[in-house]
XYZ file of C-alpha atoms in Angstrom:
271
model
C 56.140 117.796 27.383
C 57.360 114.085 28.871
C 58.309 113.368 25.107
C 60.282 116.801 24.708
C 62.145 116.140 28.570
C 63.697 112.652 26.966
C 64.587 114.235 23.903
C 66.492 116.853 25.324
C 67.771 114.231 27.626
C 68.895 111.809 25.142
C 70.561 114.457 23.355
C 72.446 115.396 26.307
C 73.372 111.629 26.891
C 74.831 111.274 23.420
C 76.729 114.515 23.847
C 78.679 113.214 27.147
C 79.073 109.902 25.197
C 80.647 111.945 22.402
C 82.977 113.904 24.604
C 84.090 111.047 26.437
C 85.054 109.543 22.940
C 86.969 112.619 22.476
C 88.776 112.023 25.725
C 89.763 108.767 24.898
C 90.635 109.502 21.592
C 93.696 112.205 22.996
C 94.098 110.372 26.840
C 93.364 106.616 25.848
C 90.657 105.849 28.382
C 88.438 103.024 27.584
C 84.286 103.099 28.676
C 81.742 100.747 29.848
C 78.145 100.363 29.072
C 75.414 99.012 31.067
C 71.788 99.133 32.467
C 70.104 99.457 36.050
C 66.485 99.025 37.443
C 65.170 98.457 40.866
C 62.492 99.621 43.731
C 62.390 103.654 44.440
C 61.095 104.407 48.006
C 60.020 108.018 47.640
C 59.937 110.577 50.808
C 57.997 113.172 50.247
C 55.009 115.337 51.785
C 52.592 112.223 51.513
C 52.298 110.321 54.864
C 53.629 110.255 58.237
C 57.850 110.899 58.943
C 59.333 107.899 59.934
C 56.204 105.919 59.370
C 57.082 102.249 58.374
C 54.165 101.906 56.320
C 54.914 105.231 54.274
C 58.263 104.163 53.326
C 56.794 100.449 52.484
C 53.829 101.874 50.626
C 54.801 104.732 48.614
C 57.531 103.076 46.519
C 57.759 102.974 42.281
C 60.470 101.946 39.730
C 63.029 103.244 38.161
C 65.283 101.975 35.058
C 68.256 103.930 33.536
C 70.618 103.958 31.350
C 74.654 103.839 32.617
C 78.330 105.112 31.365
C 81.830 104.787 32.873
C 84.828 106.182 31.579
C 87.578 103.217 32.725
C 90.848 105.681 33.792
C 92.663 101.880 34.283
C 92.123 100.579 30.929
C 93.696 101.734 27.385
C 91.240 100.112 25.155
C 93.100 101.613 21.721
C 96.395 99.229 23.047
C 94.244 96.569 25.049
C 96.678 97.345 27.702
C 97.246 99.245 31.414
C 96.978 102.757 31.472
C 99.930 104.535 33.386
C 99.662 103.100 37.172
C 98.550 105.868 39.463
C 96.426 106.083 42.646
C 93.522 107.423 40.652
C 93.601 105.245 37.840
C 93.087 102.373 40.097
C 90.590 103.831 42.266
C 88.380 106.395 40.310
C 85.535 105.909 37.416
C 83.529 108.404 36.263
C 79.615 107.759 35.803
C 77.220 109.194 33.917
C 73.421 108.308 33.183
C 70.077 108.569 32.332
C 67.979 107.177 34.326
C 63.724 107.374 34.988
C 61.568 106.526 37.920
C 57.961 106.790 38.748
C 56.245 106.408 42.055
C 52.096 106.156 43.559
C 51.950 108.253 46.105
C 49.047 108.410 48.894
C 49.081 109.057 52.923
C 49.441 106.296 55.593
C 50.169 106.398 58.931
C 48.202 107.433 62.148
C 46.362 110.297 60.523
C 44.148 107.859 58.130
C 43.697 104.756 60.181
C 40.781 103.030 59.808
C 39.798 103.659 63.292
C 39.884 107.940 62.694
C 36.164 108.895 60.451
C 36.264 112.423 60.648
C 36.247 113.936 56.867
C 39.894 115.362 57.839
C 41.057 111.592 58.084
C 38.830 110.493 54.559
C 40.069 113.781 52.764
C 43.214 112.510 53.303
C 42.693 108.886 52.574
C 40.843 110.244 49.203
C 44.182 111.901 48.308
C 46.242 110.250 45.702
C 49.270 111.298 43.622
C 51.843 110.246 41.610
C 55.827 111.475 40.004
C 57.446 110.684 37.799
C 61.179 112.038 37.372
C 63.487 111.615 34.199
C 67.302 112.369 35.405
C 70.735 112.923 34.024
C 73.721 113.420 35.489
C 77.063 112.361 36.799
C 79.056 110.728 39.709
C 82.267 110.223 40.414
C 82.765 106.962 41.954
C 85.887 105.390 44.627
C 86.938 101.931 44.667
C 88.855 101.753 47.611
C 90.044 98.079 46.258
C 92.514 97.823 42.747
C 90.276 98.394 39.656
C 93.037 96.447 37.879
C 92.763 93.218 40.743
C 89.634 93.385 39.868
C 89.076 93.304 36.346
C 91.805 90.470 36.265
C 89.641 88.194 39.033
C 86.587 86.148 37.769
C 84.473 86.143 40.823
C 86.075 88.624 42.881
C 84.078 91.777 44.280
C 84.653 95.657 43.726
C 83.042 97.774 46.158
C 82.693 101.336 45.763
C 80.857 104.640 46.715
C 80.151 107.808 44.803
C 78.634 111.535 45.008
C 77.478 113.137 42.224
C 75.034 115.922 40.845
C 71.558 115.184 38.958
C 69.563 117.610 37.038
C 65.715 116.351 36.758
C 62.790 116.951 34.981
C 59.682 115.643 36.972
C 56.218 116.119 36.310
C 53.282 115.281 39.276
C 49.831 114.769 39.474
C 47.567 115.075 42.199
C 43.741 114.604 42.637
C 40.693 112.679 44.848
C 38.120 110.338 45.101
C 35.848 113.072 46.812
C 36.440 115.140 44.038
C 38.261 118.074 42.463
C 40.983 119.387 45.473
C 40.942 122.988 45.624
C 37.546 122.985 48.057
C 37.196 122.743 51.628
C 34.951 119.513 51.165
C 37.794 117.604 49.486
C 40.981 118.704 50.684
C 42.686 118.797 53.987
C 43.263 122.015 55.491
C 46.675 122.676 54.904
C 46.785 121.683 51.705
C 44.604 124.776 51.053
C 47.338 127.425 52.361
C 49.101 129.676 49.759
C 52.704 128.343 49.155
C 55.603 129.778 46.687
C 53.373 132.283 45.329
C 50.684 129.583 44.319
C 47.405 129.466 45.205
C 47.464 126.355 47.191
C 49.919 123.632 48.603
C 49.600 121.556 46.064
C 50.445 121.445 42.083
C 49.939 119.253 39.065
C 52.872 121.029 37.607
C 56.354 119.818 35.932
C 59.343 121.228 36.530
C 63.202 120.857 36.837
C 65.134 120.719 39.467
C 68.923 119.725 40.672
C 70.026 116.931 43.324
C 72.820 115.471 45.281
C 72.904 111.875 44.465
C 75.288 109.479 46.672
C 75.478 105.793 46.662
C 77.086 102.670 47.994
C 77.586 99.526 46.392
C 79.572 96.748 44.906
C 80.365 95.696 41.389
C 80.576 91.469 40.653
C 83.471 90.266 37.911
C 81.100 88.138 36.419
C 83.352 87.779 32.820
C 86.455 89.023 31.502
C 84.509 91.649 29.650
C 81.052 91.817 32.222
C 79.826 92.836 35.409
C 77.244 92.673 37.250
C 75.952 95.416 40.153
C 73.934 96.083 43.401
C 73.680 99.911 44.465
C 72.043 101.342 46.965
C 71.511 105.445 46.052
C 70.194 108.387 48.236
C 68.780 111.411 45.987
C 68.387 114.862 47.291
C 66.156 117.128 45.925
C 67.070 120.873 46.009
C 62.950 121.338 45.476
C 59.635 120.525 47.642
C 57.501 120.503 44.772
C 58.803 117.096 43.290
C 56.071 114.980 44.727
C 53.470 117.659 43.804
C 52.661 118.905 47.589
C 54.013 121.615 49.626
C 52.134 122.887 52.389
C 53.144 126.448 53.766
C 56.455 125.887 55.775
C 56.199 128.323 57.607
C 52.905 127.050 59.527
C 53.120 123.242 59.110
C 57.085 122.441 60.384
C 56.360 118.919 59.717
C 56.589 119.265 55.990
C 59.673 121.845 55.417
C 62.380 119.167 54.053
C 62.861 119.099 50.822
C 61.847 115.532 48.547
C 64.438 112.685 48.581
C 64.477 109.060 47.480
C 66.068 105.747 47.858
C 66.769 103.532 45.160
C 68.356 99.992 45.314
C 69.104 99.121 41.976
C 70.801 96.513 40.259
C 72.561 96.444 36.801
C 74.785 94.709 34.483
C 77.761 96.324 32.353
C 79.580 95.481 29.300
C 83.013 96.762 28.741
C 83.482 98.713 25.191
C 86.983 97.618 23.501
């Protein structure tokens, strides 16, 4: 399943690159490629809402390949494009990325002082989710892209907004035994949800998400940048982590899954 997802996403990425190359040939844009990596904090139905130990504990790692269409520079003639506000302040970023997070319950309800069966069930419940994303963002640079490109050591802050399509694979289990029985499973995860027998799932699926970032580039050399980027990604599903207690009964779990990803990257300008 995961192998097929990767093949589909790689094909889509190559398709995007092919389209962008045709656009370059027609309109004279240039391209940048790069790689990103960094820690991911996954916000889900595992743990307690607004709890620091949950935010710190349910973290994973993300990696990705990125591609930019640079409107300010024309690689074919080694010259700047006609100056417009859009050319000097916007780039289009496409991305293929992957993140994985190990998940468990943190917070008050699993504190060592609690010795009930319910507390033991929550402590014993473990899970993980791996997500493969493909999408694009429009990045806005409030300062001039041309000035940034011409100045070694300069900073190029940006904000972005876009969308991604993702394949996820979720897993849930308990150290007490197979989930799905009153002896191993916390009661609210035994309640049917979305026509499923339980409020947990080990099935994969696909989902759309909104992505927004804030970050900056550092001009390392004429043809290379370093980047730091803080991302917020909101999924239009509550099953990405493999848990979804019935939202009609458990209001505290009604939010969809989302994550925060702090990544650093290296970007190279193609000529």
